[in-house]
JSON list of C-alpha atoms in Angstrom, two decimals:
[
{"chain": "A", "resi": 26, "resn": "MET", "atom": "CA", "xyz": [-5.44, 16.74, 10.55]},
{"chain": "A", "resi": 27, "resn": "SER", "atom": "CA", "xyz": [-3.28, 19.32, 12.07]},
{"chain": "A", "resi": 28, "resn": "THR", "atom": "CA", "xyz": [-2.44, 22.84, 11.07]},
{"chain": "A", "resi": 29, "resn": "THR", "atom": "CA", "xyz": [1.24, 22.54, 10.78]},
{"chain": "A", "resi": 30, "resn": "ASP", "atom": "CA", "xyz": [2.45, 25.03, 7.92]},
{"chain": "A", "resi": 31, "resn": "THR", "atom": "CA", "xyz": [2.87, 22.38, 4.98]},
{"chain": "A", "resi": 32, "resn": "SER", "atom": "CA", "xyz": [5.66, 24.87, 3.12]},
{"chain": "A", "resi": 33, "resn": "THR", "atom": "CA", "xyz": [8.24, 23.29, 5.79]},
{"chain": "A", "resi": 34, "resn": "THR", "atom": "CA", "xyz": [7.02, 20.03, 6.04]},
{"chain": "A", "resi": 35, "resn": "ARG", "atom": "CA", "xyz": [8.82, 17.26, 4.68]},
{"chain": "A", "resi": 36, "resn": "VAL", "atom": "CA", "xyz": [6.12, 14.97, 3.18]},
{"chain": "A", "resi": 37, "resn": "ALA", "atom": "CA", "xyz": [6.70, 11.04, 3.21]},
{"chain": "A", "resi": 38, "resn": "LEU", "atom": "CA", "xyz": [4.16, 8.57, 0.92]},
{"chain": "A", "resi": 39, "resn": "VAL", "atom": "CA", "xyz": [4.69, 5.15, 2.27]},
{"chain": "A", "resi": 40, "resn": "THR", "atom": "CA", "xyz": [3.24, 2.55, 0.05]},
{"chain": "A", "resi": 41, "resn": "GLY", "atom": "CA", "xyz": [2.09, -0.36, 2.09]},
{"chain": "A", "resi": 42, "resn": "GLY", "atom": "CA", "xyz": [1.69, 1.71, 4.85]},
{"chain": "A", "resi": 43, "resn": "SER", "atom": "CA", "xyz": [-0.68, -0.03, 7.23]},
{"chain": "A", "resi": 44, "resn": "GLY", "atom": "CA", "xyz": [1.42, -2.91, 7.06]},
{"chain": "A", "resi": 45, "resn": "GLY", "atom": "CA", "xyz": [3.88, -4.57, 9.75]},
{"chain": "A", "resi": 46, "resn": "ILE", "atom": "CA", "xyz": [7.10, -2.83, 8.49]},
{"chain": "A", "resi": 47, "resn": "GLY", "atom": "CA", "xyz": [4.82, 0.18, 6.83]},
{"chain": "A", "resi": 48, "resn": "ARG", "atom": "CA", "xyz": [2.98, 0.94, 10.07]},
{"chain": "A", "resi": 49, "resn": "ALA", "atom": "CA", "xyz": [6.66, 1.01, 11.65]},
{"chain": "A", "resi": 50, "resn": "VAL", "atom": "CA", "xyz": [8.03, 3.39, 8.94]},
{"chain": "A", "resi": 51, "resn": "VAL", "atom": "CA", "xyz": [4.57, 5.91, 9.13]},
{"chain": "A", "resi": 52, "resn": "GLN", "atom": "CA", "xyz": [4.81, 6.10, 12.83]},
{"chain": "A", "resi": 53, "resn": "ARG", "atom": "CA", "xyz": [8.42, 6.87, 12.77]},
{"chain": "A", "resi": 54, "resn": "LEU", "atom": "CA", "xyz": [8.57, 9.23, 10.02]},
{"chain": "A", "resi": 55, "resn": "ALA", "atom": "CA", "xyz": [5.44, 11.24, 11.56]},
{"chain": "A", "resi": 56, "resn": "ALA", "atom": "CA", "xyz": [7.21, 11.27, 14.84]},
{"chain": "A", "resi": 57, "resn": "ASP", "atom": "CA", "xyz": [10.35, 12.87, 13.07]},
{"chain": "A", "resi": 58, "resn": "GLY", "atom": "CA", "xyz": [8.00, 15.41, 11.84]},
{"chain": "A", "resi": 59, "resn": "PHE", "atom": "CA", "xyz": [7.12, 14.30, 8.00]},
{"chain": "A", "resi": 60, "resn": "ALA", "atom": "CA", "xyz": [3.63, 14.99, 7.01]},
{"chain": "A", "resi": 61, "resn": "VAL", "atom": "CA", "xyz": [2.94, 11.22, 5.96]},
{"chain": "A", "resi": 62, "resn": "VAL", "atom": "CA", "xyz": [0.67, 9.67, 3.18]},
{"chain": "A", "resi": 63, "resn": "VAL", "atom": "CA", "xyz": [-0.46, 5.81, 4.23]},
{"chain": "A", "resi": 64, "resn": "HIS", "atom": "CA", "xyz": [-0.76, 3.95, 0.79]},
{"chain": "A", "resi": 65, "resn": "TYR", "atom": "CA", "xyz": [-3.12, 1.14, 1.17]},
{"chain": "A", "resi": 66, "resn": "ALA", "atom": "CA", "xyz": [-3.81, -1.69, -1.38]},
{"chain": "A", "resi": 67, "resn": "GLY", "atom": "CA", "xyz": [-7.18, -3.28, -0.12]},
{"chain": "A", "resi": 68, "resn": "ASN", "atom": "CA", "xyz": [-7.83, -2.58, 3.50]},
{"chain": "A", "resi": 69, "resn": "ARG", "atom": "CA", "xyz": [-9.01, 0.76, 4.13]},
{"chain": "A", "resi": 70, "resn": "ALA", "atom": "CA", "xyz": [-10.01, 0.54, 7.61]},
{"chain": "A", "resi": 71, "resn": "ARG", "atom": "CA", "xyz": [-6.27, -0.38, 8.81]},
{"chain": "A", "resi": 72, "resn": "ALA", "atom": "CA", "xyz": [-4.92, 2.74, 6.79]},
{"chain": "A", "resi": 73, "resn": "ASP", "atom": "CA", "xyz": [-7.71, 5.08, 8.41]},
{"chain": "A", "resi": 74, "resn": "GLU", "atom": "CA", "xyz": [-6.49, 3.24, 11.64]},
{"chain": "A", "resi": 75, "resn": "VAL", "atom": "CA", "xyz": [-2.55, 4.50, 11.27]},
{"chain": "A", "resi": 76, "resn": "VAL", "atom": "CA", "xyz": [-3.59, 8.02, 10.06]},
{"chain": "A", "resi": 77, "resn": "ALA", "atom": "CA", "xyz": [-5.96, 8.45, 13.25]},
{"chain": "A", "resi": 78, "resn": "ALA", "atom": "CA", "xyz": [-2.62, 7.40, 15.27]},
{"chain": "A", "resi": 79, "resn": "VAL", "atom": "CA", "xyz": [-0.78, 9.73, 13.82]},
{"chain": "A", "resi": 80, "resn": "GLN", "atom": "CA", "xyz": [-3.26, 12.70, 13.69]},
{"chain": "A", "resi": 81, "resn": "ALA", "atom": "CA", "xyz": [-3.89, 11.76, 17.61]},
{"chain": "A", "resi": 82, "resn": "SER", "atom": "CA", "xyz": [-0.34, 12.33, 18.02]},
{"chain": "A", "resi": 83, "resn": "GLY", "atom": "CA", "xyz": [-0.22, 15.87, 16.52]},
{"chain": "A", "resi": 84, "resn": "GLY", "atom": "CA", "xyz": [0.92, 14.86, 13.49]},
{"chain": "A", "resi": 85, "resn": "GLN", "atom": "CA", "xyz": [-0.29, 15.09, 9.40]},
{"chain": "A", "resi": 86, "resn": "ALA", "atom": "CA", "xyz": [-1.25, 11.97, 7.69]},
{"chain": "A", "resi": 87, "resn": "LEU", "atom": "CA", "xyz": [-3.49, 11.01, 5.03]},
{"chain": "A", "resi": 88, "resn": "ALA", "atom": "CA", "xyz": [-4.59, 7.63, 3.47]},
{"chain": "A", "resi": 89, "resn": "VAL", "atom": "CA", "xyz": [-4.34, 6.88, -0.13]},
{"chain": "A", "resi": 90, "resn": "GLY", "atom": "CA", "xyz": [-5.63, 3.49, -2.05]},
{"chain": "A", "resi": 91, "resn": "GLY", "atom": "CA", "xyz": [-4.55, 1.58, -5.18]},
{"chain": "A", "resi": 92, "resn": "ASP", "atom": "CA", "xyz": [-2.10, -1.08, -6.58]},
{"chain": "A", "resi": 93, "resn": "VAL", "atom": "CA", "xyz": [1.10, -0.39, -6.80]},
{"chain": "A", "resi": 94, "resn": "ALA", "atom": "CA", "xyz": [1.20, -1.90, -10.25]},
{"chain": "A", "resi": 95, "resn": "ASP", "atom": "CA", "xyz": [-1.38, 0.35, -11.79]},
{"chain": "A", "resi": 96, "resn": "GLU", "atom": "CA", "xyz": [0.38, 3.51, -12.77]},
{"chain": "A", "resi": 97, "resn": "THR", "atom": "CA", "xyz": [-2.71, 5.46, -12.85]},
{"chain": "A", "resi": 98, "resn": "ALA", "atom": "CA", "xyz": [-3.90, 4.74, -9.44]},
{"chain": "A", "resi": 99, "resn": "MET", "atom": "CA", "xyz": [-0.17, 5.60, -8.21]},
{"chain": "A", "resi": 100, "resn": "THR", "atom": "CA", "xyz": [-0.18, 8.99, -10.00]},
{"chain": "A", "resi": 101, "resn": "ALA", "atom": "CA", "xyz": [-3.43, 9.76, -8.46]},
{"chain": "A", "resi": 102, "resn": "ALA", "atom": "CA", "xyz": [-1.63, 8.72, -4.89]},
{"chain": "A", "resi": 103, "resn": "PHE", "atom": "CA", "xyz": [1.18, 11.14, -5.52]},
{"chain": "A", "resi": 104, "resn": "ASP", "atom": "CA", "xyz": [-1.45, 13.85, -6.72]},
{"chain": "A", "resi": 105, "resn": "ALA", "atom": "CA", "xyz": [-3.13, 13.49, -3.69]},
{"chain": "A", "resi": 106, "resn": "ALA", "atom": "CA", "xyz": [-0.08, 13.65, -1.59]},
{"chain": "A", "resi": 107, "resn": "THR", "atom": "CA", "xyz": [0.72, 17.09, -3.20]},
{"chain": "A", "resi": 108, "resn": "ALA", "atom": "CA", "xyz": [-2.69, 18.51, -3.11]},
{"chain": "A", "resi": 109, "resn": "ALA", "atom": "CA", "xyz": [-2.87, 17.87, 0.67]},
{"chain": "A", "resi": 110, "resn": "PHE", "atom": "CA", "xyz": [0.70, 18.86, 1.62]},
{"chain": "A", "resi": 111, "resn": "GLY", "atom": "CA", "xyz": [2.48, 20.53, -1.59]},
{"chain": "A", "resi": 112, "resn": "GLY", "atom": "CA", "xyz": [4.39, 17.91, -3.03]},
{"chain": "A", "resi": 113, "resn": "VAL", "atom": "CA", "xyz": [6.50, 14.57, -1.94]},
{"chain": "A", "resi": 114, "resn": "ASP", "atom": "CA", "xyz": [10.12, 14.51, -0.28]},
{"chain": "A", "resi": 115, "resn": "VAL", "atom": "CA", "xyz": [10.49, 11.09, 0.40]},
{"chain": "A", "resi": 116, "resn": "VAL", "atom": "CA", "xyz": [8.95, 7.73, -1.11]},
{"chain": "A", "resi": 117, "resn": "VAL", "atom": "CA", "xyz": [9.45, 4.42, 1.03]},
{"chain": "A", "resi": 118, "resn": "ASN", "atom": "CA", "xyz": [8.28, 1.29, -1.30]},
{"chain": "A", "resi": 119, "resn": "THR", "atom": "CA", "xyz": [7.26, -1.15, 1.64]},
{"chain": "A", "resi": 120, "resn": "ALA", "atom": "CA", "xyz": [4.45, -2.73, -0.22]},
{"chain": "A", "resi": 121, "resn": "GLY", "atom": "CA", "xyz": [4.90, -6.50, -1.51]},
{"chain": "A", "resi": 122, "resn": "ILE", "atom": "CA", "xyz": [4.00, -9.68, -1.11]},
{"chain": "A", "resi": 123, "resn": "MET", "atom": "CA", "xyz": [5.76, -13.14, -0.51]},
{"chain": "A", "resi": 124, "resn": "ILE", "atom": "CA", "xyz": [4.82, -16.48, -1.77]},
{"chain": "A", "resi": 125, "resn": "LEU", "atom": "CA", "xyz": [7.23, -19.31, -0.71]},
{"chain": "A", "resi": 126, "resn": "GLY", "atom": "CA", "xyz": [7.74, -22.84, -2.63]},
{"chain": "A", "resi": 127, "resn": "PRO", "atom": "CA", "xyz": [10.38, -24.76, -4.17]},
{"chain": "A", "resi": 128, "resn": "VAL", "atom": "CA", "xyz": [11.66, -23.90, -7.95]},
{"chain": "A", "resi": 129, "resn": "ALA", "atom": "CA", "xyz": [10.37, -27.48, -9.05]},
{"chain": "A", "resi": 130, "resn": "SER", "atom": "CA", "xyz": [6.70, -27.09, -8.08]},
{"chain": "A", "resi": 131, "resn": "PHE", "atom": "CA", "xyz": [6.13, -23.20, -7.69]},
{"chain": "A", "resi": 132, "resn": "ASP", "atom": "CA", "xyz": [2.79, -22.27, -9.11]},
{"chain": "A", "resi": 133, "resn": "LEU", "atom": "CA", "xyz": [3.65, -19.87, -11.99]},
{"chain": "A", "resi": 134, "resn": "ASP", "atom": "CA", "xyz": [0.49, -17.76, -11.44]},
{"chain": "A", "resi": 135, "resn": "ASP", "atom": "CA", "xyz": [1.62, -17.13, -8.31]},
{"chain": "A", "resi": 136, "resn": "LEU", "atom": "CA", "xyz": [4.63, -16.06, -9.74]},
{"chain": "A", "resi": 137, "resn": "ASP", "atom": "CA", "xyz": [3.44, -13.67, -11.73]},
{"chain": "A", "resi": 138, "resn": "ARG", "atom": "CA", "xyz": [1.22, -12.43, -9.39]},
{"chain": "A", "resi": 139, "resn": "MET", "atom": "CA", "xyz": [4.15, -11.95, -7.10]},
{"chain": "A", "resi": 140, "resn": "HIS", "atom": "CA", "xyz": [6.45, -10.40, -9.63]},
{"chain": "A", "resi": 141, "resn": "ARG", "atom": "CA", "xyz": [3.56, -7.96, -10.71]},
{"chain": "A", "resi": 142, "resn": "THR", "atom": "CA", "xyz": [3.54, -6.37, -7.21]},
{"chain": "A", "resi": 143, "resn": "ASN", "atom": "CA", "xyz": [7.37, -6.85, -6.30]},
{"chain": "A", "resi": 144, "resn": "ILE", "atom": "CA", "xyz": [8.72, -5.84, -9.51]},
{"chain": "A", "resi": 145, "resn": "ARG", "atom": "CA", "xyz": [6.28, -3.75, -11.96]},
{"chain": "A", "resi": 146, "resn": "GLY", "atom": "CA", "xyz": [4.91, -2.25, -8.77]},
{"chain": "A", "resi": 147, "resn": "THR", "atom": "CA", "xyz": [8.55, -0.95, -7.56]},
{"chain": "A", "resi": 148, "resn": "PHE", "atom": "CA", "xyz": [9.15, 0.11, -11.13]},
{"chain": "A", "resi": 149, "resn": "VAL", "atom": "CA", "xyz": [5.56, 2.19, -11.16]},
{"chain": "A", "resi": 150, "resn": "VAL", "atom": "CA", "xyz": [6.34, 3.73, -7.88]},
{"chain": "A", "resi": 151, "resn": "ALA", "atom": "CA", "xyz": [10.08, 4.32, -8.64]},
{"chain": "A", "resi": 152, "resn": "GLN", "atom": "CA", "xyz": [9.56, 5.96, -11.94]},
{"chain": "A", "resi": 153, "resn": "LEU", "atom": "CA", "xyz": [6.90, 8.33, -10.44]},
{"chain": "A", "resi": 154, "resn": "ALA", "atom": "CA", "xyz": [9.23, 8.97, -7.45]},
{"chain": "A", "resi": 155, "resn": "ALA", "atom": "CA", "xyz": [11.87, 9.76, -9.86]},
{"chain": "A", "resi": 156, "resn": "ASN", "atom": "CA", "xyz": [9.59, 12.42, -12.03]},
{"chain": "A", "resi": 157, "resn": "ARG", "atom": "CA", "xyz": [8.31, 13.75, -8.58]},
{"chain": "A", "resi": 158, "resn": "LEU", "atom": "CA", "xyz": [10.43, 13.75, -5.41]},
{"chain": "A", "resi": 159, "resn": "ARG", "atom": "CA", "xyz": [11.56, 17.42, -4.87]},
{"chain": "A", "resi": 160, "resn": "PRO", "atom": "CA", "xyz": [15.65, 18.24, -4.57]},
{"chain": "A", "resi": 161, "resn": "GLY", "atom": "CA", "xyz": [16.63, 16.74, -1.19]},
{"chain": "A", "resi": 162, "resn": "GLY", "atom": "CA", "xyz": [14.42, 13.90, -1.42]},
{"chain": "A", "resi": 163, "resn": "ALA", "atom": "CA", "xyz": [14.75, 10.17, -0.98]},
{"chain": "A", "resi": 164, "resn": "LEU", "atom": "CA", "xyz": [13.34, 6.67, -2.61]},
{"chain": "A", "resi": 165, "resn": "ILE", "atom": "CA", "xyz": [13.78, 4.06, -0.45]},
{"chain": "A", "resi": 166, "resn": "ASN", "atom": "CA", "xyz": [13.02, 0.72, -1.96]},
{"chain": "A", "resi": 167, "resn": "PHE", "atom": "CA", "xyz": [12.72, -2.88, -0.25]},
{"chain": "A", "resi": 168, "resn": "SER", "atom": "CA", "xyz": [14.29, -6.01, -0.53]},
{"chain": "A", "resi": 169, "resn": "THR", "atom": "CA", "xyz": [15.51, -9.04, 1.44]},
{"chain": "A", "resi": 170, "resn": "SER", "atom": "CA", "xyz": [18.27, -10.31, 3.33]},
{"chain": "A", "resi": 171, "resn": "VAL", "atom": "CA", "xyz": [17.65, -13.64, 1.66]},
{"chain": "A", "resi": 172, "resn": "VAL", "atom": "CA", "xyz": [18.92, -12.20, -1.25]},
{"chain": "A", "resi": 173, "resn": "ARG", "atom": "CA", "xyz": [22.58, -13.16, 0.29]},
{"chain": "A", "resi": 174, "resn": "THR", "atom": "CA", "xyz": [21.40, -16.13, 2.43]},
{"chain": "A", "resi": 175, "resn": "GLN", "atom": "CA", "xyz": [19.88, -18.37, -0.24]},
{"chain": "A", "resi": 176, "resn": "PHE", "atom": "CA", "xyz": [17.31, -20.24, 2.01]},
{"chain": "A", "resi": 177, "resn": "PRO", "atom": "CA", "xyz": [15.21, -22.89, 0.14]},
{"chain": "A", "resi": 178, "resn": "ALA", "atom": "CA", "xyz": [11.92, -22.31, -0.62]},
{"chain": "A", "resi": 179, "resn": "TYR", "atom": "CA", "xyz": [12.78, -18.37, -1.25]},
{"chain": "A", "resi": 180, "resn": "ALA", "atom": "CA", "xyz": [13.73, -18.63, -5.08]},
{"chain": "A", "resi": 181, "resn": "ALA", "atom": "CA", "xyz": [10.46, -16.85, -6.63]},
{"chain": "A", "resi": 182, "resn": "TYR", "atom": "CA", "xyz": [10.35, -14.19, -3.82]},
{"chain": "A", "resi": 183, "resn": "VAL", "atom": "CA", "xyz": [14.57, -13.80, -4.04]},
{"chain": "A", "resi": 184, "resn": "ALA", "atom": "CA", "xyz": [14.28, -13.33, -7.99]},
{"chain": "A", "resi": 185, "resn": "SER", "atom": "CA", "xyz": [11.86, -10.57, -7.53]},
{"chain": "A", "resi": 186, "resn": "LYS", "atom": "CA", "xyz": [13.45, -8.81, -4.65]},
{"chain": "A", "resi": 187, "resn": "ALA", "atom": "CA", "xyz": [17.20, -9.03, -6.83]},
{"chain": "A", "resi": 188, "resn": "ALA", "atom": "CA", "xyz": [15.20, -7.61, -9.31]},
{"chain": "A", "resi": 189, "resn": "VAL", "atom": "CA", "xyz": [14.45, -4.50, -7.06]},
{"chain": "A", "resi": 190, "resn": "GLU", "atom": "CA", "xyz": [18.15, -4.15, -6.10]},
{"chain": "A", "resi": 191, "resn": "GLY", "atom": "CA", "xyz": [19.06, -3.90, -9.81]},
{"chain": "A", "resi": 192, "resn": "MET", "atom": "CA", "xyz": [16.39, -1.19, -10.55]},
{"chain": "A", "resi": 193, "resn": "THR", "atom": "CA", "xyz": [17.34, 0.86, -7.61]},
{"chain": "A", "resi": 194, "resn": "LEU", "atom": "CA", "xyz": [21.02, 0.99, -8.05]},
{"chain": "A", "resi": 195, "resn": "ILE", "atom": "CA", "xyz": [21.12, 1.95, -11.61]},
{"chain": "A", "resi": 196, "resn": "LEU", "atom": "CA", "xyz": [18.31, 4.57, -10.50]},
{"chain": "A", "resi": 197, "resn": "ALA", "atom": "CA", "xyz": [20.56, 6.10, -8.16]},
{"chain": "A", "resi": 198, "resn": "ARG", "atom": "CA", "xyz": [22.87, 6.44, -11.12]},
{"chain": "A", "resi": 199, "resn": "GLU", "atom": "CA", "xyz": [20.22, 8.03, -13.50]},
{"chain": "A", "resi": 200, "resn": "LEU", "atom": "CA", "xyz": [19.39, 10.64, -11.12]},
{"chain": "A", "resi": 201, "resn": "ARG", "atom": "CA", "xyz": [22.45, 12.63, -11.28]},
{"chain": "A", "resi": 202, "resn": "GLY", "atom": "CA", "xyz": [22.23, 16.16, -10.64]},
{"chain": "A", "resi": 203, "resn": "LYS", "atom": "CA", "xyz": [18.72, 15.99, -9.15]},
{"chain": "A", "resi": 204, "resn": "ASP", "atom": "CA", "xyz": [20.03, 15.72, -5.39]},
{"chain": "A", "resi": 205, "resn": "ILE", "atom": "CA", "xyz": [17.50, 12.63, -4.91]},
{"chain": "A", "resi": 206, "resn": "THR", "atom": "CA", "xyz": [18.92, 9.63, -2.52]},
{"chain": "A", "resi": 207, "resn": "VAL", "atom": "CA", "xyz": [17.87, 6.25, -4.17]},
{"chain": "A", "resi": 208, "resn": "ASN", "atom": "CA", "xyz": [18.66, 3.38, -1.80]},
{"chain": "A", "resi": 209, "resn": "VAL", "atom": "CA", "xyz": [17.57, -0.07, -0.86]},
{"chain": "A", "resi": 210, "resn": "VAL", "atom": "CA", "xyz": [16.52, -1.37, 2.74]},
{"chain": "A", "resi": 211, "resn": "ALA", "atom": "CA", "xyz": [16.95, -5.39, 3.07]},
{"chain": "A", "resi": 212, "resn": "PRO", "atom": "CA", "xyz": [15.53, -6.79, 6.12]},
{"chain": "A", "resi": 213, "resn": "GLY", "atom": "CA", "xyz": [16.28, -9.91, 7.74]},
{"chain": "A", "resi": 214, "resn": "PRO", "atom": "CA", "xyz": [13.60, -12.41, 9.49]},
{"chain": "A", "resi": 215, "resn": "THR", "atom": "CA", "xyz": [11.28, -9.63, 11.01]},
{"chain": "A", "resi": 216, "resn": "ALA", "atom": "CA", "xyz": [8.42, -10.51, 13.08]},
{"chain": "A", "resi": 217, "resn": "THR", "atom": "CA", "xyz": [5.25, -9.06, 10.77]},
{"chain": "A", "resi": 218, "resn": "PRO", "atom": "CA", "xyz": [2.41, -11.19, 9.87]},
{"chain": "A", "resi": 219, "resn": "LEU", "atom": "CA", "xyz": [3.94, -11.06, 5.91]},
{"chain": "A", "resi": 220, "resn": "PHE", "atom": "CA", "xyz": [6.92, -13.14, 7.59]},
{"chain": "A", "resi": 221, "resn": "LEU", "atom": "CA", "xyz": [5.29, -15.42, 10.10]},
{"chain": "A", "resi": 222, "resn": "ASN", "atom": "CA", "xyz": [2.46, -16.64, 7.99]},
{"chain": "A", "resi": 223, "resn": "GLY", "atom": "CA", "xyz": [2.87, -20.18, 7.68]},
{"chain": "A", "resi": 224, "resn": "LYS", "atom": "CA", "xyz": [5.95, -20.77, 9.72]},
{"chain": "A", "resi": 225, "resn": "ASP", "atom": "CA", "xyz": [5.59, -23.10, 12.77]},
{"chain": "A", "resi": 226, "resn": "GLU", "atom": "CA", "xyz": [7.13, -22.14, 16.17]},
{"chain": "A", "resi": 227, "resn": "GLN", "atom": "CA", "xyz": [10.40, -23.91, 15.42]},
{"chain": "A", "resi": 228, "resn": "THR", "atom": "CA", "xyz": [10.88, -22.77, 12.30]},
{"chain": "A", "resi": 229, "resn": "VAL", "atom": "CA", "xyz": [10.70, -19.22, 13.45]},
{"chain": "A", "resi": 230, "resn": "GLN", "atom": "CA", "xyz": [12.75, -19.85, 16.62]},
{"chain": "A", "resi": 231, "resn": "ASN", "atom": "CA", "xyz": [15.51, -21.76, 14.07]},
{"chain": "A", "resi": 232, "resn": "LEU", "atom": "CA", "xyz": [15.30, -18.29, 12.01]},
{"chain": "A", "resi": 233, "resn": "ALA", "atom": "CA", "xyz": [15.81, -16.03, 15.35]},
{"chain": "A", "resi": 234, "resn": "ASN", "atom": "CA", "xyz": [18.76, -18.18, 16.14]},
{"chain": "A", "resi": 235, "resn": "ALA", "atom": "CA", "xyz": [20.32, -17.74, 12.87]},
{"chain": "A", "resi": 236, "resn": "VAL", "atom": "CA", "xyz": [20.96, -14.12, 13.55]},
{"chain": "A", "resi": 237, "resn": "PRO", "atom": "CA", "xyz": [24.25, -12.97, 15.94]},
{"chain": "A", "resi": 238, "resn": "LEU", "atom": "CA", "xyz": [21.61, -11.43, 18.19]},
{"chain": "A", "resi": 239, "resn": "GLU", "atom": "CA", "xyz": [19.28, -14.34, 18.62]},
{"chain": "A", "resi": 240, "resn": "ARG", "atom": "CA", "xyz": [16.02, -12.58, 18.04]},
{"chain": "A", "resi": 241, "resn": "LEU", "atom": "CA", "xyz": [13.73, -11.83, 15.15]},
{"chain": "A", "resi": 242, "resn": "GLY", "atom": "CA", "xyz": [13.92, -8.02, 14.02]},
{"chain": "A", "resi": 243, "resn": "GLN", "atom": "CA", "xyz": [11.03, -6.19, 14.92]},
{"chain": "A", "resi": 244, "resn": "PRO", "atom": "CA", "xyz": [9.62, -3.62, 12.55]},
{"chain": "A", "resi": 245, "resn": "GLU", "atom": "CA", "xyz": [10.83, -0.58, 14.63]},
{"chain": "A", "resi": 246, "resn": "ASP", "atom": "CA", "xyz": [14.48, -1.85, 13.86]},
{"chain": "A", "resi": 247, "resn": "ILE", "atom": "CA", "xyz": [13.49, -1.62, 10.00]},
{"chain": "A", "resi": 248, "resn": "ALA", "atom": "CA", "xyz": [11.81, 2.03, 10.64]},
{"chain": "A", "resi": 249, "resn": "GLU", "atom": "CA", "xyz": [14.94, 2.98, 12.36]},
{"chain": "A", "resi": 250, "resn": "THR", "atom": "CA", "xyz": [17.11, 2.67, 9.15]},
{"chain": "A", "resi": 251, "resn": "VAL", "atom": "CA", "xyz": [13.98, 4.32, 6.75]},
{"chain": "A", "resi": 252, "resn": "ALA", "atom": "CA", "xyz": [14.26, 7.05, 9.15]},
{"chain": "A", "resi": 253, "resn": "PHE", "atom": "CA", "xyz": [18.27, 7.47, 8.61]},
{"chain": "A", "resi": 254, "resn": "LEU", "atom": "CA", "xyz": [17.84, 7.34, 4.52]},
{"chain": "A", "resi": 255, "resn": "ALA", "atom": "CA", "xyz": [15.15, 9.82, 4.64]},
{"chain": "A", "resi": 256, "resn": "GLY", "atom": "CA", "xyz": [16.83, 12.13, 6.82]},
{"chain": "A", "resi": 257, "resn": "PRO", "atom": "CA", "xyz": [20.56, 12.62, 7.56]},
{"chain": "A", "resi": 258, "resn": "ALA", "atom": "CA", "xyz": [21.92, 10.08, 5.35]},
{"chain": "A", "resi": 259, "resn": "ARG", "atom": "CA", "xyz": [22.60, 12.30, 2.48]},
{"chain": "A", "resi": 260, "resn": "TRP", "atom": "CA", "xyz": [25.75, 10.76, 1.42]},
{"chain": "A", "resi": 261, "resn": "VAL", "atom": "CA", "xyz": [24.42, 7.43, 1.28]},
{"chain": "A", "resi": 262, "resn": "ASN", "atom": "CA", "xyz": [23.47, 6.90, -2.20]},
{"chain": "A", "resi": 263, "resn": "GLY", "atom": "CA", "xyz": [22.76, 3.48, -4.21]},
{"chain": "A", "resi": 264, "resn": "GLN", "atom": "CA", "xyz": [23.26, 1.15, -1.79]},
{"chain": "A", "resi": 265, "resn": "VAL", "atom": "CA", "xyz": [21.54, -1.65, -0.36]},
{"chain": "A", "resi": 266, "resn": "ILE", "atom": "CA", "xyz": [21.36, -1.86, 3.33]},
{"chain": "A", "resi": 267, "resn": "TYR", "atom": "CA", "xyz": [21.31, -4.93, 5.08]},
{"chain": "A", "resi": 268, "resn": "THR", "atom": "CA", "xyz": [19.37, -4.73, 8.45]},
{"chain": "A", "resi": 269, "resn": "ASN", "atom": "CA", "xyz": [19.50, -8.17, 9.78]},
{"chain": "A", "resi": 270, "resn": "GLY", "atom": "CA", "xyz": [21.14, -8.00, 12.96]},
{"chain": "A", "resi": 271, "resn": "GLY", "atom": "CA", "xyz": [24.12, -9.53, 11.68]},
{"chain": "A", "resi": 272, "resn": "LEU", "atom": "CA", "xyz": [22.38, -12.35, 9.71]},
{"chain": "A", "resi": 273, "resn": "ALA", "atom": "CA", "xyz": [25.03, -13.67, 6.96]}
]
């Protein structure tokens, strides 16, 4: 860990920080001077790799584990961030799972599992952020552009992310007077393992072609929007930012 003065360093907690978009967010915020807490659900080794990369570049980082839907585990994550760096200024909630399938045959156990992580998990982290972010802070939750595009087989996933949008925009109004912004980033097709898993080459190419820029997004594209909301975007609040290259 570097010896940067934590009294003046802003601190970001990134859930799912060892994943595709989460990793890019961690790297971007660290490059912007944040001390970063890299949350992981099960793969400690991968989180440690992200932490080591940040530290090798002269930044500050810490790995913390836990189920985002478990309020005790996530309280411990916030406590660890505070103990290491003095507090939390930004929470980026990228943690989530995606299971696809048509409504008519969707496995209800899969529905419950996905909604536990995507809805309850987001709610738990948002509740903690609402109570523990320092003034001037930001909470950034994650949705999906498929909320608008309505692709077949995404109904259960979209239902969970539409819930994220609803709770986030209400929370932005509930935090009146606290100087904390609350927004949603809704990526389009982005080249991450979560997105690419189970899709054949033609399906991936068709999704890339649906975007006017004719390519998939990269995790770094999404991280750029997060960095804007985490830093200079103090007049952006209670919004859903569709970061998708122009996908309808």
